[in-house]
Amino acid sequence: MIVEPRVKGFICTTAHPTGCAKNVENQIAYVKKQGTFDGPKKVLVIGASTGYGLASRITAAFGMGAATIGVMFEKEATGKRTATPGYYNTKAFEEAAAKEGLYAKSFNGDAFSADVKNEVIKTIKEDLGQVDLVIYSLAAPRRTTADGITYSSSLKTTGEPFTQKNWNLKDNTIGEATIAVATEEEIEGTVKVMGGEDWIDWIDALVEADAIADGAITTAYSYIGPKLTYPVYHEGTIGRAKQHLRESADVITGKQEAKGIRAYVSVNKALVTQASSAIPVVPLYFAVLYKVMKEKGIHEGCIEQMNRLYKEKVFDKDGVILSEDGMIRMDDWEMREDVQNEVMEIWEQINSDNILELSDVDGYWEDFYHMFGFKLDGVDYTVDVEV
């Protein structure tokens, strides 16, 4: 069938298999161009099919020469409906890994569940023995815990309602959006879904099964952002969850001290992902930030971030490079004073009349469409494809 993008609000309901494969190919080419580096050779990526998780798996395989196991939750194609992009990404990654003689296995299921954990651990034991790097990069709207309770995440504030400029993606106008205050139940649900409880569960399960090596490292990803978005990211429901994630790193490191397993949180830069596109106010900040960082020659996408993270900050010859807050700061370029000053100057001026001039609208949409395999150079979108 001929596959075209069908965009509804902040989501695209179709994905292009050839385009997704091209996107993966481009990321692999970038990693290869940067050169290989020393790092773990047996890597588990939980949340491996899109965004930072996919970029992490590509970096591990083609940057470090690692065998990788990926866990994701993606839908296959049915009838006239395409598969989700992560399904096509994973297939393309596995094919590319096979050509290079790299071990790659993937599990499509609920990473929160005991069944998936057990299945993955069984494969680790049979095929790899142990893993020496565990990357936790889950982004999910809900989670069912072992006691059968289902929790949902919320994008809300925790103090007062937050009103700020907001970009209407449909017509490039700028209005205002108000984010409501969360209830205690909504805060708890967000922490349960997006916090570090399941990360701890994964490491506990791996240790119990002797499926993770002594001295292994585990990483998880977070975002803080500027004061402008603090009511959403830093102080809102997401912020509470990310604080729990940070605390969970200490819990893991403390619990596994005897095995020398260390857990770290990497604070990454603002990027267009399926999760971030859904948050009011944030896309406009991203579009302004893109413009400023590109003009300064310091903009990075997911693959550039992850390659720099593992090559320069996690597996540096002198050890893991941490900031004063005990985290790995990959948002170091985004949060530079000169960058943030320019972003705030533009933020004060931007409106419906000058949004195209003062922000990188095209760059935002380019990243958005690329996530779903569309508008990539070298792909003929007029050709019939098997979905």
Coordinates of C-alpha atoms in Angstrom, one line a residue:
M1 CA 0.0 0.0 0.0
I2 CA 1.0 3.7 -0.3
V3 CA 1.6 4.9 3.2
E4 CA 1.1 8.6 4.0
P5 CA 1.3 10.4 7.3
R6 CA -2.0 10.9 9.1
V7 CA -1.5 13.4 11.8
K8 CA -4.0 14.0 14.6
G9 CA -2.9 16.6 17.1
F10 CA 0.5 15.5 18.5
I11 CA 0.5 12.0 17.1
C12 CA 0.8 10.3 13.7
T13 CA -1.4 7.2 13.3
T14 CA 0.7 5.7 10.5
A15 CA 4.3 4.7 10.1
H16 CA 6.3 4.1 7.0
P17 CA 8.4 0.8 7.1
T18 CA 11.0 2.0 4.5
G19 CA 11.2 5.4 6.1
C20 CA 11.7 3.9 9.6
A21 CA 14.4 1.6 8.2
K22 CA 16.1 4.7 6.6
N23 CA 16.0 6.5 9.9
V24 CA 17.7 3.6 11.7
E25 CA 20.2 3.4 8.9
N26 CA 21.1 7.1 9.2
Q27 CA 21.6 6.7 13.0
I28 CA 23.8 3.6 12.5
A29 CA 25.9 5.6 9.9
Y30 CA 26.3 8.4 12.4
V31 CA 27.6 6.1 15.2
K32 CA 30.0 4.4 12.8
K33 CA 31.3 7.7 11.6
Q34 CA 32.2 8.7 15.3
G35 CA 34.3 5.5 15.7
T36 CA 34.1 2.6 18.1
F37 CA 34.9 2.9 21.8
D38 CA 35.4 0.5 24.7
G39 CA 32.3 -0.4 26.6
P40 CA 30.1 -3.3 27.8
K41 CA 29.5 -6.2 25.3
K42 CA 26.2 -7.5 26.6
V43 CA 23.5 -4.9 26.9
L44 CA 19.8 -4.9 27.9
V45 CA 17.7 -2.0 26.7
I46 CA 14.3 -1.7 28.3
G47 CA 12.3 0.6 26.0
A48 CA 14.4 0.0 22.9
S49 CA 12.3 0.8 19.9
T50 CA 12.1 4.6 19.6
G51 CA 13.8 7.9 20.7
Y52 CA 16.5 7.6 23.3
G53 CA 16.1 3.9 23.8
L54 CA 16.6 3.1 20.1
A55 CA 19.5 5.5 19.9
S56 CA 21.0 3.8 23.0
R57 CA 20.7 0.3 21.4
I58 CA 22.3 1.5 18.2
T59 CA 25.1 3.1 20.1
A60 CA 25.7 -0.1 22.1
A61 CA 25.7 -2.3 19.1
F62 CA 27.5 -0.2 16.5
G63 CA 29.6 1.9 18.8
M64 CA 30.7 -0.7 21.4
G65 CA 30.2 -3.9 19.3
A66 CA 27.7 -5.2 22.0
A67 CA 25.2 -8.0 21.8
T68 CA 21.9 -6.4 22.7
I69 CA 18.5 -7.5 24.0
G70 CA 15.7 -5.0 23.5
V71 CA 12.3 -4.8 25.2
M72 CA 9.5 -2.8 23.7
F73 CA 5.7 -2.6 23.4
E74 CA 4.7 -2.1 19.8
K75 CA 1.8 -3.0 17.6
E76 CA 2.1 -5.1 14.4
A77 CA 0.2 -4.1 11.2
T78 CA -3.4 -5.2 10.9
G79 CA -5.4 -5.0 7.7
K80 CA -4.9 -1.4 6.4
R81 CA -3.4 -0.2 9.6
T82 CA 0.4 0.0 9.6
A83 CA 2.5 -1.2 12.5
T84 CA 3.8 1.4 15.0
P85 CA 7.2 3.0 14.2
G86 CA 9.0 1.1 16.9
Y87 CA 8.0 -2.2 15.3
Y88 CA 9.6 -1.2 12.0
N89 CA 12.6 0.4 13.8
T90 CA 13.3 -2.8 15.6
K91 CA 13.0 -5.0 12.5
A92 CA 15.5 -2.7 10.7
F93 CA 17.9 -2.7 13.6
E94 CA 17.9 -6.5 13.9
E95 CA 18.5 -6.8 10.1
A96 CA 21.4 -4.3 10.3
A97 CA 22.9 -6.1 13.4
A98 CA 22.7 -9.5 11.6
K99 CA 24.6 -8.2 8.7
E100 CA 27.4 -7.1 11.0
G101 CA 27.4 -10.4 12.9
L102 CA 26.0 -8.8 16.1
Y103 CA 23.7 -10.6 18.4
A104 CA 20.3 -8.9 18.7
K105 CA 17.0 -10.2 20.2
S106 CA 13.9 -8.3 20.9
F107 CA 10.9 -8.9 23.1
N108 CA 7.6 -7.2 22.3
G109 CA 5.5 -7.1 25.5
D110 CA 4.7 -5.2 28.7
A111 CA 8.1 -4.5 30.3
F112 CA 6.3 -3.9 33.6
S113 CA 5.1 -7.5 33.8
A114 CA 6.7 -10.4 35.6
D115 CA 6.2 -12.6 32.5
V116 CA 8.3 -10.4 30.2
K117 CA 11.0 -10.0 32.9
N118 CA 11.2 -13.8 33.3
E119 CA 11.2 -14.4 29.5
V120 CA 14.0 -11.8 29.0
I121 CA 16.1 -13.1 31.9
K122 CA 15.7 -16.7 30.6
T123 CA 17.1 -15.6 27.3
I124 CA 20.0 -13.7 28.9
K125 CA 20.9 -16.8 30.9
E126 CA 20.8 -19.1 27.9
D127 CA 22.4 -16.8 25.3
L128 CA 24.6 -14.3 27.1
G129 CA 25.1 -15.6 30.6
Q130 CA 24.9 -12.1 32.1
V131 CA 24.5 -8.5 31.0
D132 CA 26.9 -5.7 32.0
L133 CA 24.9 -2.7 31.0
V134 CA 21.1 -2.2 31.6
I135 CA 19.5 0.9 30.0
Y136 CA 16.1 1.8 31.3
S137 CA 14.2 4.0 28.8
L138 CA 10.5 3.3 29.3
A139 CA 7.9 5.9 28.4
A140 CA 4.4 4.5 29.0
P141 CA 1.0 6.1 29.9
R142 CA 0.0 3.4 32.4
R143 CA 1.4 0.5 34.4
T144 CA -0.2 -2.5 36.1
T145 CA 1.7 -3.6 39.2
A146 CA 2.2 -7.1 40.5
D147 CA -0.9 -6.7 42.8
G148 CA -3.1 -6.1 39.8
I149 CA -3.6 -2.4 40.2
T150 CA -3.4 -0.2 37.1
Y151 CA -1.9 3.3 37.5
S152 CA -2.1 6.1 34.9
S153 CA 0.3 9.0 34.5
S154 CA -0.9 12.6 34.3
L155 CA 0.7 15.8 32.8
K156 CA -0.3 18.3 35.6
T157 CA 1.2 20.7 38.1
T158 CA 1.3 20.1 41.8
G159 CA 1.1 23.7 43.2
E160 CA -1.1 26.1 41.2
P161 CA -2.6 26.0 37.7
F162 CA 0.1 26.9 35.2
T163 CA -0.7 29.2 32.3
Q164 CA 1.9 30.0 29.6
K165 CA 2.3 30.6 25.9
N166 CA 1.3 27.7 23.8
W167 CA 1.8 26.8 20.1
N168 CA -1.2 25.6 18.2
L169 CA 0.4 23.1 15.9
K170 CA -2.5 23.1 13.4
D171 CA -2.3 26.7 12.3
N172 CA 1.0 28.0 13.8
T173 CA -0.8 30.5 16.1
I174 CA 0.3 31.2 19.6
G175 CA -2.3 31.4 22.4
E176 CA -2.2 30.2 26.0
A177 CA -2.6 26.9 27.6
T178 CA -3.4 26.2 31.3
I179 CA -2.3 23.0 33.0
A180 CA -4.5 22.0 35.9
V181 CA -3.4 20.9 39.4
A182 CA -3.1 17.2 40.0
T183 CA -4.8 15.3 42.7
E184 CA -2.8 13.2 45.1
E185 CA -4.1 10.1 43.3
E186 CA -2.8 11.5 40.0
I187 CA 0.6 12.3 41.5
E188 CA 0.9 8.8 42.9
G189 CA -0.2 7.3 39.6
T190 CA 2.5 9.3 37.7
V191 CA 5.2 8.3 40.1
K192 CA 4.1 4.6 39.8
V193 CA 4.3 4.8 36.0
M194 CA 7.2 7.1 35.3
G195 CA 9.3 6.8 38.5
G196 CA 11.9 4.3 39.3
E197 CA 10.0 1.5 41.0
D198 CA 10.0 -0.8 38.0
W199 CA 13.7 0.1 37.3
I200 CA 14.5 -1.3 40.8
D201 CA 12.3 -4.3 40.1
W202 CA 14.3 -5.1 36.9
I203 CA 17.6 -4.9 38.6
D204 CA 16.4 -7.0 41.6
A205 CA 15.1 -9.7 39.2
L206 CA 18.4 -9.7 37.2
V207 CA 20.5 -10.0 40.4
E208 CA 18.3 -12.7 41.8
A209 CA 18.7 -14.7 38.7
D210 CA 22.5 -14.0 38.5
A211 CA 21.9 -12.5 35.1
I212 CA 23.7 -9.2 35.6
A213 CA 27.5 -9.0 36.1
D214 CA 29.4 -7.7 39.1
G215 CA 30.4 -4.1 38.5
A216 CA 27.6 -3.6 35.9
I217 CA 26.2 -0.1 35.2
T218 CA 22.5 0.7 34.8
T219 CA 21.3 4.1 33.4
A220 CA 17.9 5.8 33.2
Y221 CA 16.9 9.0 31.5
S222 CA 15.3 12.2 32.7
Y223 CA 14.7 15.8 31.8
I224 CA 14.7 19.0 33.9
G225 CA 14.6 21.9 31.5
P226 CA 14.6 25.7 32.2
K227 CA 12.7 27.6 34.9
L228 CA 10.1 28.4 32.2
T229 CA 8.9 24.7 32.2
Y230 CA 9.5 24.0 35.9
P231 CA 5.8 23.9 36.7
V232 CA 5.5 21.0 34.2
Y233 CA 8.8 19.1 34.3
H234 CA 10.5 20.0 37.5
E235 CA 7.6 20.7 39.9
G236 CA 4.7 19.0 38.2
T237 CA 3.6 15.3 38.3
I238 CA 6.4 14.5 35.8
G239 CA 8.9 16.2 38.1
R240 CA 7.7 14.1 41.1
A241 CA 8.2 11.0 39.0
K242 CA 11.7 12.1 37.9
Q243 CA 12.7 12.9 41.4
H244 CA 11.6 9.3 42.3
L245 CA 13.8 8.1 39.4
R246 CA 16.7 9.9 40.8
E247 CA 16.2 8.5 44.3
S248 CA 15.8 5.0 42.8
A249 CA 19.3 5.3 41.3
D250 CA 20.6 5.6 44.9
V251 CA 18.4 2.8 46.1
I252 CA 19.8 0.5 43.4
T253 CA 23.4 1.4 44.0
G254 CA 22.9 1.0 47.8
K255 CA 21.1 -2.4 47.5
Q256 CA 23.7 -3.8 45.1
E257 CA 26.8 -2.4 46.7
A258 CA 28.2 -5.9 47.3
K259 CA 28.0 -6.6 43.6
G260 CA 29.4 -3.2 42.7
I261 CA 26.4 -2.4 40.5
R262 CA 26.0 1.3 40.0
A263 CA 22.9 3.2 38.8
Y264 CA 22.9 6.6 37.2
V265 CA 20.3 9.1 35.9
S266 CA 21.2 11.0 32.7
V267 CA 19.5 14.3 32.3
N268 CA 19.1 14.7 28.6
K269 CA 18.3 17.7 26.4
A270 CA 14.9 18.7 25.1
L271 CA 14.0 16.7 22.0
V272 CA 10.9 16.0 20.0
T273 CA 9.7 12.5 21.1
Q274 CA 6.2 10.9 21.1
A275 CA 6.0 11.7 24.8
S276 CA 7.2 15.3 24.7
S277 CA 4.9 16.2 21.8
A278 CA 1.9 15.7 24.0
I279 CA 2.8 18.3 26.7
P280 CA 1.3 21.8 26.4
V281 CA 3.8 24.7 26.3
V282 CA 6.8 22.4 25.7
P283 CA 6.7 22.2 21.9
L284 CA 7.0 26.0 21.5
Y285 CA 10.0 26.0 23.9
F286 CA 11.6 23.2 21.8
A287 CA 11.1 25.1 18.5
V288 CA 12.7 28.2 20.0
L289 CA 15.5 26.2 21.5
Y290 CA 16.2 24.3 18.2
K291 CA 16.7 27.6 16.5
V292 CA 19.1 29.0 19.0
M293 CA 21.2 25.8 19.4
K294 CA 21.3 25.2 15.6
E295 CA 22.6 28.7 15.1
K296 CA 25.3 28.1 17.7
G297 CA 26.2 24.7 16.1
I298 CA 25.4 22.7 19.2
H299 CA 22.1 21.1 18.4
E300 CA 21.9 17.3 19.0
G301 CA 19.3 14.7 18.2
C302 CA 18.7 11.4 20.1
I303 CA 21.6 9.6 18.4
E304 CA 24.1 12.4 18.9
Q305 CA 23.1 12.6 22.6
M306 CA 23.4 8.9 23.3
N307 CA 26.7 8.5 21.4
R308 CA 28.2 11.4 23.4
L309 CA 26.6 10.1 26.7
Y310 CA 28.2 6.6 26.5
K311 CA 31.4 7.5 24.7
E312 CA 32.3 10.6 26.6
K313 CA 30.5 10.5 30.0
V314 CA 29.7 7.0 31.0
F315 CA 32.6 5.0 29.6
D316 CA 35.2 7.8 29.8
K317 CA 38.7 6.4 30.7
D318 CA 38.6 8.3 34.0
G319 CA 35.2 6.9 34.9
V320 CA 31.6 8.2 34.9
I321 CA 31.5 12.0 34.7
L322 CA 28.9 13.4 37.2
S323 CA 27.7 16.9 38.0
E324 CA 27.4 18.2 41.5
D325 CA 23.9 16.8 41.8
G326 CA 25.2 13.3 41.2
M327 CA 23.6 13.0 37.8
I328 CA 25.0 12.9 34.3
R329 CA 24.2 16.2 32.6
M330 CA 23.6 15.7 28.9
D331 CA 21.6 19.0 28.9
D332 CA 24.8 20.8 29.5
W333 CA 24.7 22.6 26.2
E334 CA 21.0 23.3 26.4
M335 CA 21.3 24.9 29.8
R336 CA 24.3 27.1 28.9
E337 CA 23.7 30.7 30.0
D338 CA 24.1 32.1 26.6
V339 CA 21.6 29.6 25.1
Q340 CA 19.0 30.2 27.8
N341 CA 19.3 34.0 27.7
E342 CA 18.6 34.0 23.9
V343 CA 15.7 31.5 24.3
M344 CA 14.1 33.8 26.9
E345 CA 14.6 36.9 24.8
I346 CA 12.8 35.2 21.9
W347 CA 10.1 33.8 24.3
E348 CA 9.2 37.3 25.4
Q349 CA 8.8 38.5 21.7
I350 CA 7.3 35.5 20.0
N351 CA 3.7 35.6 18.8
S352 CA 1.5 34.3 16.0
D353 CA 2.9 36.9 13.5
N354 CA 6.6 36.1 14.0
I355 CA 6.7 32.4 15.1
L356 CA 8.1 31.3 11.7
E357 CA 10.9 33.9 12.0
L358 CA 11.8 33.4 15.6
S359 CA 11.6 29.6 16.0
D360 CA 12.5 26.5 14.1
V361 CA 9.0 25.3 13.2
D362 CA 10.4 23.3 10.2
G363 CA 13.0 21.6 12.4
Y364 CA 10.4 20.6 14.9
W365 CA 8.1 19.1 12.3
E366 CA 11.1 17.4 10.6
D367 CA 11.9 15.6 13.8
F368 CA 8.2 14.8 14.3
Y369 CA 7.8 13.2 10.9
H370 CA 11.1 11.4 11.1
M371 CA 9.9 9.6 14.2
F372 CA 7.2 7.9 12.0
G373 CA 9.5 7.3 9.0
F374 CA 8.3 10.2 6.9
K375 CA 10.0 13.0 5.0
L376 CA 13.4 11.3 5.0
D377 CA 15.8 11.9 2.1
G378 CA 16.4 8.9 -0.1
V379 CA 12.9 7.3 0.4
D380 CA 10.4 7.2 -2.4
Y381 CA 7.0 7.6 -0.7
T382 CA 5.1 7.1 -3.9
V383 CA 6.1 3.4 -4.0
D384 CA 3.8 0.6 -2.8
V385 CA 5.3 -0.9 0.4
E386 CA 4.6 -4.1 2.3
V387 CA 3.4 -3.0 5.8

